[in-house]
Amino acid sequence: MAKKAITSRSKSKASPAGPAKRVSKATKPKLKPGELKPTKFKSTKFKPWTEAEVVEAFTRFRNANPEPKGELEHLNPYTLLVAVALSAQATDVGVNKATRHLFPVADTPEKMVALGEERLRDYIKTIGLYRTKAKNVIALSEQLIALHGSQVPRDRAALEALPGVGRKTANVVLNIAFGEPTIAVDTHLFRVGNRTGLAPGKTPLEVELGLLEIVPPLFARHAHHWLILHGRYTCVARKPRCEACIINDLCRWPEKTVPV
């Protein structure tokens, strides 16, 4: 009897750690190309920016850089689409180095398809995930030819239906190629939105929708460029340059390094 009691207790202790409690990795949702992983930002309660403060911030951005430009090099809407698709989890500098050789020989969907996936890989092999990206670029080029008369569609749903194109890529293309007042949330803009308290959110979509709600129409065309560049060169991840920040007096970040 004693042995049975011990055996029973032993099993009951082991059961909580058994296979039934394990979470299958297969249940984790997959990210679309260009999407960011959910953040672990603390849900700090920032005092919301006033309308006057938002206008002041973007007025300063505009005065400092009236016509901001994206840093991905391209020749036309198609090459812009390809460049943005290649830039997922890669730097603009790295993508530009590759596309400077690629685009002179393949600047249309037809030329890209004729180039072929294998030769395309040779052009972009210095870019991360180049095999998958080469496959997607050929596939999206074929789809543009078959469904859109070789033209890049000016429609979000149609863009996101293309292989390797997610919401961020669609936003960039709609903004730069067609002048739509979209906001493409990359790593830099995501950080700025949360750190400053301008548009805090746990996901890129939350930050995007928050900004769309508060950015005045006057500044909507260039808003995402100003914020991306601000995050890339001033509000950087490790050592933010608060002393050089033109909106440091408006920023809500409690750890600002602005000299007293």
PDB file of C-alpha atoms in Angstrom:
ATOM      1  CA  MET A   1       0.000   0.000   0.000  1.00  0.00           C
ATOM      2  CA  ALA A   2       2.821   2.378   0.860  1.00  0.00           C
ATOM      3  CA  LYS A   3       4.469   1.840  -2.490  1.00  0.00           C
ATOM      4  CA  LYS A   4       1.247   2.565  -4.339  1.00  0.00           C
ATOM      5  CA  ALA A   5       0.678   5.782  -2.410  1.00  0.00           C
ATOM      6  CA  ILE A   6       4.183   6.988  -3.224  1.00  0.00           C
ATOM      7  CA  THR A   7       3.719   6.128  -6.888  1.00  0.00           C
ATOM      8  CA  SER A   8       0.421   8.016  -7.009  1.00  0.00           C
ATOM      9  CA  ARG A   9       1.930  11.106  -5.412  1.00  0.00           C
ATOM     10  CA  SER A  10       4.910  10.962  -7.750  1.00  0.00           C
ATOM     11  CA  LYS A  11       2.640  10.931 -10.792  1.00  0.00           C
ATOM     12  CA  SER A  12       0.532  13.812  -9.541  1.00  0.00           C
ATOM     13  CA  LYS A  13       3.631  15.976  -9.114  1.00  0.00           C
ATOM     14  CA  ALA A  14       4.877  15.212 -12.590  1.00  0.00           C
ATOM     15  CA  SER A  15       1.585  15.764 -14.409  1.00  0.00           C
ATOM     16  CA  PRO A  16       1.556  19.625 -14.443  1.00  0.00           C
ATOM     17  CA  ALA A  17       4.767  19.626 -16.493  1.00  0.00           C
ATOM     18  CA  GLY A  18       3.468  16.981 -18.867  1.00  0.00           C
ATOM     19  CA  PRO A  19       2.936  17.348 -22.626  1.00  0.00           C
ATOM     20  CA  ALA A  20      -0.641  18.640 -22.189  1.00  0.00           C
ATOM     21  CA  LYS A  21       0.691  21.942 -20.794  1.00  0.00           C
ATOM     22  CA  ARG A  22       3.114  22.618 -23.615  1.00  0.00           C
ATOM     23  CA  VAL A  23       2.260  25.215 -26.231  1.00  0.00           C
ATOM     24  CA  SER A  24       2.881  24.097 -29.772  1.00  0.00           C
ATOM     25  CA  LYS A  25       5.138  26.402 -31.790  1.00  0.00           C
ATOM     26  CA  ALA A  26       2.907  25.770 -34.767  1.00  0.00           C
ATOM     27  CA  THR A  27       0.154  27.816 -33.126  1.00  0.00           C
ATOM     28  CA  LYS A  28       2.204  31.027 -33.197  1.00  0.00           C
ATOM     29  CA  PRO A  29       0.922  33.410 -35.891  1.00  0.00           C
ATOM     30  CA  LYS A  30       3.302  34.029 -38.764  1.00  0.00           C
ATOM     31  CA  LEU A  31       4.282  37.600 -39.617  1.00  0.00           C
ATOM     32  CA  LYS A  32       3.763  38.937 -43.109  1.00  0.00           C
ATOM     33  CA  PRO A  33       6.832  40.294 -44.921  1.00  0.00           C
ATOM     34  CA  GLY A  34       7.868  43.596 -43.422  1.00  0.00           C
ATOM     35  CA  GLU A  35       5.743  43.223 -40.286  1.00  0.00           C
ATOM     36  CA  LEU A  36       7.295  43.834 -36.883  1.00  0.00           C
ATOM     37  CA  LYS A  37       7.088  41.463 -33.955  1.00  0.00           C
ATOM     38  CA  PRO A  38       4.828  42.496 -31.067  1.00  0.00           C
ATOM     39  CA  THR A  39       6.747  44.720 -28.689  1.00  0.00           C
ATOM     40  CA  LYS A  40       7.354  44.466 -24.976  1.00  0.00           C
ATOM     41  CA  PHE A  41       7.006  48.215 -24.438  1.00  0.00           C
ATOM     42  CA  LYS A  42       5.746  49.030 -20.989  1.00  0.00           C
ATOM     43  CA  SER A  43       2.252  50.465 -21.044  1.00  0.00           C
ATOM     44  CA  THR A  44       3.349  53.831 -19.689  1.00  0.00           C
ATOM     45  CA  LYS A  45       0.500  56.280 -19.280  1.00  0.00           C
ATOM     46  CA  PHE A  46       1.641  59.321 -21.210  1.00  0.00           C
ATOM     47  CA  LYS A  47      -0.170  62.612 -21.066  1.00  0.00           C
ATOM     48  CA  PRO A  48      -1.658  62.829 -24.583  1.00  0.00           C
ATOM     49  CA  TRP A  49      -0.242  65.441 -26.907  1.00  0.00           C
ATOM     50  CA  THR A  50      -2.505  68.409 -27.484  1.00  0.00           C
ATOM     51  CA  GLU A  51      -3.502  69.412 -30.994  1.00  0.00           C
ATOM     52  CA  ALA A  52      -1.344  72.532 -30.675  1.00  0.00           C
ATOM     53  CA  GLU A  53       1.685  70.438 -29.681  1.00  0.00           C
ATOM     54  CA  VAL A  54       1.238  68.095 -32.639  1.00  0.00           C
ATOM     55  CA  VAL A  55       1.009  71.017 -35.022  1.00  0.00           C
ATOM     56  CA  GLU A  56       4.099  72.598 -33.435  1.00  0.00           C
ATOM     57  CA  ALA A  57       6.115  69.361 -33.763  1.00  0.00           C
ATOM     58  CA  PHE A  58       5.320  68.837 -37.432  1.00  0.00           C
ATOM     59  CA  THR A  59       5.831  72.511 -38.185  1.00  0.00           C
ATOM     60  CA  ARG A  60       9.363  72.132 -36.833  1.00  0.00           C
ATOM     61  CA  PHE A  61       9.923  68.977 -38.881  1.00  0.00           C
ATOM     62  CA  ARG A  62       8.717  70.764 -42.021  1.00  0.00           C
ATOM     63  CA  ASN A  63      10.891  73.822 -41.373  1.00  0.00           C
ATOM     64  CA  ALA A  64      13.938  71.620 -40.911  1.00  0.00           C
ATOM     65  CA  ASN A  65      13.223  69.422 -43.952  1.00  0.00           C
ATOM     66  CA  PRO A  66      10.473  70.775 -46.257  1.00  0.00           C
ATOM     67  CA  GLU A  67      10.650  67.948 -48.802  1.00  0.00           C
ATOM     68  CA  PRO A  68      11.743  64.719 -47.084  1.00  0.00           C
ATOM     69  CA  LYS A  69      12.545  61.776 -49.328  1.00  0.00           C
ATOM     70  CA  GLY A  70      12.644  58.047 -48.834  1.00  0.00           C
ATOM     71  CA  GLU A  71      16.166  56.649 -48.880  1.00  0.00           C
ATOM     72  CA  LEU A  72      15.502  53.600 -51.064  1.00  0.00           C
ATOM     73  CA  GLU A  73      16.770  54.263 -54.584  1.00  0.00           C
ATOM     74  CA  HIS A  74      14.316  53.533 -57.399  1.00  0.00           C
ATOM     75  CA  LEU A  75      13.527  54.463 -60.995  1.00  0.00           C
ATOM     76  CA  ASN A  76       9.753  54.089 -61.171  1.00  0.00           C
ATOM     77  CA  PRO A  77       6.835  52.705 -59.119  1.00  0.00           C
ATOM     78  CA  TYR A  78       7.767  49.132 -60.020  1.00  0.00           C
ATOM     79  CA  THR A  79      11.382  49.409 -58.876  1.00  0.00           C
ATOM     80  CA  LEU A  80      10.145  51.184 -55.732  1.00  0.00           C
ATOM     81  CA  LEU A  81       7.863  48.230 -55.001  1.00  0.00           C
ATOM     82  CA  VAL A  82      10.737  45.799 -55.504  1.00  0.00           C
ATOM     83  CA  ALA A  83      13.129  47.856 -53.378  1.00  0.00           C
ATOM     84  CA  VAL A  84      10.678  48.069 -50.481  1.00  0.00           C
ATOM     85  CA  ALA A  85       9.954  44.339 -50.692  1.00  0.00           C
ATOM     86  CA  LEU A  86      13.697  43.651 -50.559  1.00  0.00           C
ATOM     87  CA  SER A  87      14.176  45.984 -47.583  1.00  0.00           C
ATOM     88  CA  ALA A  88      12.236  43.823 -45.108  1.00  0.00           C
ATOM     89  CA  GLN A  89      14.656  42.967 -42.266  1.00  0.00           C
ATOM     90  CA  ALA A  90      17.455  44.705 -44.180  1.00  0.00           C
ATOM     91  CA  THR A  91      18.937  48.201 -44.321  1.00  0.00           C
ATOM     92  CA  ASP A  92      18.209  50.719 -47.061  1.00  0.00           C
ATOM     93  CA  VAL A  93      21.960  51.065 -47.607  1.00  0.00           C
ATOM     94  CA  GLY A  94      22.334  47.338 -48.208  1.00  0.00           C
ATOM     95  CA  VAL A  95      19.361  47.222 -50.567  1.00  0.00           C
ATOM     96  CA  ASN A  96      20.631  50.213 -52.551  1.00  0.00           C
ATOM     97  CA  LYS A  97      24.019  48.552 -53.086  1.00  0.00           C
ATOM     98  CA  ALA A  98      22.295  45.581 -54.676  1.00  0.00           C
ATOM     99  CA  THR A  99      19.653  47.401 -56.707  1.00  0.00           C
ATOM    100  CA  ARG A 100      22.157  49.797 -58.279  1.00  0.00           C
ATOM    101  CA  HIS A 101      23.269  46.817 -60.354  1.00  0.00           C
ATOM    102  CA  LEU A 102      19.861  45.143 -60.620  1.00  0.00           C
ATOM    103  CA  PHE A 103      17.595  47.952 -61.789  1.00  0.00           C
ATOM    104  CA  PRO A 104      19.615  48.949 -64.891  1.00  0.00           C
ATOM    105  CA  VAL A 105      18.909  45.464 -66.282  1.00  0.00           C
ATOM    106  CA  ALA A 106      15.458  44.814 -64.776  1.00  0.00           C
ATOM    107  CA  ASP A 107      13.299  47.899 -64.283  1.00  0.00           C
ATOM    108  CA  THR A 108       9.994  46.404 -65.479  1.00  0.00           C
ATOM    109  CA  PRO A 109       8.058  43.261 -64.526  1.00  0.00           C
ATOM    110  CA  GLU A 110       8.770  41.727 -67.960  1.00  0.00           C
ATOM    111  CA  LYS A 111      12.524  42.259 -67.659  1.00  0.00           C
ATOM    112  CA  MET A 112      12.527  40.847 -64.128  1.00  0.00           C
ATOM    113  CA  VAL A 113      10.675  37.709 -65.171  1.00  0.00           C
ATOM    114  CA  ALA A 114      13.062  37.321 -68.112  1.00  0.00           C
ATOM    115  CA  LEU A 115      15.995  37.661 -65.706  1.00  0.00           C
ATOM    116  CA  GLY A 116      14.702  34.707 -63.741  1.00  0.00           C
ATOM    117  CA  GLU A 117      14.856  33.715 -60.106  1.00  0.00           C
ATOM    118  CA  GLU A 118      18.327  32.175 -60.220  1.00  0.00           C
ATOM    119  CA  ARG A 119      20.016  35.199 -61.800  1.00  0.00           C
ATOM    120  CA  LEU A 120      18.047  37.534 -59.556  1.00  0.00           C
ATOM    121  CA  ARG A 121      19.476  35.744 -56.525  1.00  0.00           C
ATOM    122  CA  ASP A 122      22.969  36.583 -57.740  1.00  0.00           C
ATOM    123  CA  TYR A 123      22.124  40.300 -57.738  1.00  0.00           C
ATOM    124  CA  ILE A 124      20.570  40.345 -54.265  1.00  0.00           C
ATOM    125  CA  LYS A 125      22.569  37.663 -52.412  1.00  0.00           C
ATOM    126  CA  THR A 126      24.062  40.273 -50.069  1.00  0.00           C
ATOM    127  CA  ILE A 127      20.573  41.005 -48.711  1.00  0.00           C
ATOM    128  CA  GLY A 128      19.100  38.939 -45.891  1.00  0.00           C
ATOM    129  CA  LEU A 129      16.534  36.278 -46.865  1.00  0.00           C
ATOM    130  CA  TYR A 130      17.534  36.761 -50.497  1.00  0.00           C
ATOM    131  CA  ARG A 131      16.266  33.368 -51.683  1.00  0.00           C
ATOM    132  CA  THR A 132      12.725  33.968 -50.418  1.00  0.00           C
ATOM    133  CA  LYS A 133      12.793  37.547 -51.649  1.00  0.00           C
ATOM    134  CA  ALA A 134      13.938  36.511 -55.123  1.00  0.00           C
ATOM    135  CA  LYS A 135      11.072  34.040 -55.329  1.00  0.00           C
ATOM    136  CA  ASN A 136       8.575  36.712 -54.225  1.00  0.00           C
ATOM    137  CA  VAL A 137       9.885  39.363 -56.629  1.00  0.00           C
ATOM    138  CA  ILE A 138       9.522  37.021 -59.598  1.00  0.00           C
ATOM    139  CA  ALA A 139       6.056  35.979 -58.423  1.00  0.00           C
ATOM    140  CA  LEU A 140       4.825  39.538 -57.867  1.00  0.00           C
ATOM    141  CA  SER A 141       6.217  40.540 -61.274  1.00  0.00           C
ATOM    142  CA  GLU A 142       4.293  37.714 -62.931  1.00  0.00           C
ATOM    143  CA  GLN A 143       1.158  38.771 -61.085  1.00  0.00           C
ATOM    144  CA  LEU A 144       1.563  42.404 -62.139  1.00  0.00           C
ATOM    145  CA  ILE A 145       1.793  41.275 -65.770  1.00  0.00           C
ATOM    146  CA  ALA A 146      -1.169  38.899 -65.529  1.00  0.00           C
ATOM    147  CA  LEU A 147      -3.564  40.997 -63.450  1.00  0.00           C
ATOM    148  CA  HIS A 148      -2.530  44.653 -63.667  1.00  0.00           C
ATOM    149  CA  GLY A 149      -1.194  45.252 -67.161  1.00  0.00           C
ATOM    150  CA  SER A 150       2.374  45.396 -65.776  1.00  0.00           C
ATOM    151  CA  GLN A 151       1.457  48.462 -63.713  1.00  0.00           C
ATOM    152  CA  VAL A 152       1.758  48.859 -59.949  1.00  0.00           C
ATOM    153  CA  PRO A 153      -1.820  49.190 -58.659  1.00  0.00           C
ATOM    154  CA  ARG A 154      -2.851  52.282 -56.721  1.00  0.00           C
ATOM    155  CA  ASP A 155      -4.913  50.190 -54.346  1.00  0.00           C
ATOM    156  CA  ARG A 156      -4.010  48.820 -50.931  1.00  0.00           C
ATOM    157  CA  ALA A 157      -5.849  45.521 -51.251  1.00  0.00           C
ATOM    158  CA  ALA A 158      -4.344  44.828 -54.662  1.00  0.00           C
ATOM    159  CA  LEU A 159      -0.858  45.649 -53.409  1.00  0.00           C
ATOM    160  CA  GLU A 160      -1.164  43.466 -50.317  1.00  0.00           C
ATOM    161  CA  ALA A 161      -2.359  40.597 -52.517  1.00  0.00           C
ATOM    162  CA  LEU A 162       1.026  40.556 -54.253  1.00  0.00           C
ATOM    163  CA  PRO A 163       3.561  37.949 -53.038  1.00  0.00           C
ATOM    164  CA  GLY A 164       5.912  39.344 -50.394  1.00  0.00           C
ATOM    165  CA  VAL A 165       3.964  42.591 -49.946  1.00  0.00           C
ATOM    166  CA  GLY A 166       2.585  43.497 -46.520  1.00  0.00           C
ATOM    167  CA  ARG A 167       0.900  46.581 -45.111  1.00  0.00           C
ATOM    168  CA  LYS A 168       4.113  48.530 -44.568  1.00  0.00           C
ATOM    169  CA  THR A 169       5.295  47.950 -48.136  1.00  0.00           C
ATOM    170  CA  ALA A 170       1.901  48.940 -49.500  1.00  0.00           C
ATOM    171  CA  ASN A 171       1.938  52.131 -47.429  1.00  0.00           C
ATOM    172  CA  VAL A 172       5.375  53.130 -48.706  1.00  0.00           C
ATOM    173  CA  VAL A 173       4.387  52.570 -52.339  1.00  0.00           C
ATOM    174  CA  LEU A 174       1.085  54.402 -51.975  1.00  0.00           C
ATOM    175  CA  ASN A 175       2.842  57.352 -50.324  1.00  0.00           C
ATOM    176  CA  ILE A 176       5.955  57.737 -52.452  1.00  0.00           C
ATOM    177  CA  ALA A 177       4.680  56.578 -55.846  1.00  0.00           C
ATOM    178  CA  PHE A 178       1.154  57.980 -55.678  1.00  0.00           C
ATOM    179  CA  GLY A 179       1.244  60.742 -53.048  1.00  0.00           C
ATOM    180  CA  GLU A 180      -1.263  59.081 -50.721  1.00  0.00           C
ATOM    181  CA  PRO A 181      -1.145  60.344 -47.092  1.00  0.00           C
ATOM    182  CA  THR A 182      -0.291  56.919 -45.673  1.00  0.00           C
ATOM    183  CA  ILE A 183       1.995  56.167 -42.742  1.00  0.00           C
ATOM    184  CA  ALA A 184       4.383  53.242 -43.059  1.00  0.00           C
ATOM    185  CA  VAL A 185       5.453  52.100 -39.597  1.00  0.00           C
ATOM    186  CA  ASP A 186       8.940  50.638 -39.595  1.00  0.00           C
ATOM    187  CA  THR A 187      11.172  49.949 -36.594  1.00  0.00           C
ATOM    188  CA  HIS A 188      12.244  53.594 -36.310  1.00  0.00           C
ATOM    189  CA  LEU A 189       8.791  55.107 -36.541  1.00  0.00           C
ATOM    190  CA  PHE A 190       7.435  52.498 -34.143  1.00  0.00           C
ATOM    191  CA  ARG A 191      10.044  53.529 -31.588  1.00  0.00           C
ATOM    192  CA  VAL A 192       9.365  57.252 -32.027  1.00  0.00           C
ATOM    193  CA  GLY A 193       5.618  56.817 -31.681  1.00  0.00           C
ATOM    194  CA  ASN A 194       6.027  54.925 -28.411  1.00  0.00           C
ATOM    195  CA  ARG A 195       8.972  56.733 -26.878  1.00  0.00           C
ATOM    196  CA  THR A 196       7.657  60.245 -27.418  1.00  0.00           C
ATOM    197  CA  GLY A 197       4.107  59.340 -26.457  1.00  0.00           C
ATOM    198  CA  LEU A 198       2.923  60.797 -29.747  1.00  0.00           C
ATOM    199  CA  ALA A 199       1.130  57.603 -30.760  1.00  0.00           C
ATOM    200  CA  PRO A 200       1.873  54.752 -28.365  1.00  0.00           C
ATOM    201  CA  GLY A 201       0.844  51.259 -29.375  1.00  0.00           C
ATOM    202  CA  LYS A 202       1.761  47.617 -28.880  1.00  0.00           C
ATOM    203  CA  THR A 203       1.693  46.865 -32.601  1.00  0.00           C
ATOM    204  CA  PRO A 204       2.698  48.778 -35.742  1.00  0.00           C
ATOM    205  CA  LEU A 205      -0.953  48.970 -36.745  1.00  0.00           C
ATOM    206  CA  GLU A 206      -1.887  50.625 -33.448  1.00  0.00           C
ATOM    207  CA  VAL A 207       0.843  53.219 -33.928  1.00  0.00           C
ATOM    208  CA  GLU A 208      -0.198  53.797 -37.542  1.00  0.00           C
ATOM    209  CA  LEU A 209      -3.864  54.288 -36.677  1.00  0.00           C
ATOM    210  CA  GLY A 210      -2.942  56.542 -33.758  1.00  0.00           C
ATOM    211  CA  LEU A 211      -0.899  58.789 -36.020  1.00  0.00           C
ATOM    212  CA  LEU A 212      -3.563  58.881 -38.717  1.00  0.00           C
ATOM    213  CA  GLU A 213      -5.956  60.148 -36.085  1.00  0.00           C
ATOM    214  CA  ILE A 214      -3.815  63.004 -34.807  1.00  0.00           C
ATOM    215  CA  VAL A 215      -1.634  64.179 -37.721  1.00  0.00           C
ATOM    216  CA  PRO A 216      -3.221  67.257 -39.335  1.00  0.00           C
ATOM    217  CA  PRO A 217      -3.994  66.938 -43.085  1.00  0.00           C
ATOM    218  CA  LEU A 218      -1.485  69.710 -43.790  1.00  0.00           C
ATOM    219  CA  PHE A 219       1.357  67.414 -42.718  1.00  0.00           C
ATOM    220  CA  ALA A 220      -0.067  64.006 -43.668  1.00  0.00           C
ATOM    221  CA  ARG A 221       1.819  63.670 -46.980  1.00  0.00           C
ATOM    222  CA  HIS A 222       5.274  63.725 -45.389  1.00  0.00           C
ATOM    223  CA  ALA A 223       4.533  62.718 -41.787  1.00  0.00           C
ATOM    224  CA  HIS A 224       5.926  59.207 -41.985  1.00  0.00           C
ATOM    225  CA  HIS A 225       9.127  60.374 -43.675  1.00  0.00           C
ATOM    226  CA  TRP A 226       9.786  62.962 -40.973  1.00  0.00           C
ATOM    227  CA  LEU A 227       9.186  60.444 -38.197  1.00  0.00           C
ATOM    228  CA  ILE A 228      11.226  57.671 -39.808  1.00  0.00           C
ATOM    229  CA  LEU A 229      14.188  59.976 -40.403  1.00  0.00           C
ATOM    230  CA  HIS A 230      13.851  61.322 -36.866  1.00  0.00           C
ATOM    231  CA  GLY A 231      14.038  57.790 -35.489  1.00  0.00           C
ATOM    232  CA  ARG A 232      16.873  56.784 -37.787  1.00  0.00           C
ATOM    233  CA  TYR A 233      19.187  59.703 -37.032  1.00  0.00           C
ATOM    234  CA  THR A 234      18.067  61.406 -33.807  1.00  0.00           C
ATOM    235  CA  CYS A 235      15.729  59.301 -31.674  1.00  0.00           C
ATOM    236  CA  VAL A 236      17.932  56.239 -32.127  1.00  0.00           C
ATOM    237  CA  ALA A 237      17.460  53.039 -30.156  1.00  0.00           C
ATOM    238  CA  ARG A 238      20.427  52.848 -27.781  1.00  0.00           C
ATOM    239  CA  LYS A 239      21.635  56.392 -27.207  1.00  0.00           C
ATOM    240  CA  PRO A 240      18.978  58.845 -28.374  1.00  0.00           C
ATOM    241  CA  ARG A 241      20.402  62.229 -29.278  1.00  0.00           C
ATOM    242  CA  CYS A 242      17.977  64.237 -27.150  1.00  0.00           C
ATOM    243  CA  GLU A 243      20.335  67.221 -27.127  1.00  0.00           C
ATOM    244  CA  ALA A 244      19.915  67.503 -30.912  1.00  0.00           C
ATOM    245  CA  CYS A 245      16.191  66.738 -30.964  1.00  0.00           C
ATOM    246  CA  ILE A 246      14.024  69.555 -32.304  1.00  0.00           C
ATOM    247  CA  ILE A 247      10.975  68.339 -30.372  1.00  0.00           C
ATOM    248  CA  ASN A 248      12.663  67.472 -27.059  1.00  0.00           C
ATOM    249  CA  ASP A 249      10.546  69.973 -25.136  1.00  0.00           C
ATOM    250  CA  LEU A 250       7.368  68.295 -26.418  1.00  0.00           C
ATOM    251  CA  CYS A 251       8.499  64.688 -26.020  1.00  0.00           C
ATOM    252  CA  ARG A 252       6.922  62.749 -23.147  1.00  0.00           C
ATOM    253  CA  TRP A 253       9.794  60.278 -22.644  1.00  0.00           C
ATOM    254  CA  PRO A 254      10.742  60.335 -18.928  1.00  0.00           C
ATOM    255  CA  GLU A 255      14.376  59.349 -19.623  1.00  0.00           C
ATOM    256  CA  LYS A 256      15.297  62.230 -21.920  1.00  0.00           C
ATOM    257  CA  THR A 257      18.981  63.116 -21.855  1.00  0.00           C
ATOM    258  CA  VAL A 258      18.503  66.818 -22.515  1.00  0.00           C
ATOM    259  CA  PRO A 259      21.052  68.869 -20.506  1.00  0.00           C
ATOM    260  CA  VAL A 260      19.517  71.039 -17.806  1.00  0.00           C
TER     261      VAL A 260
END
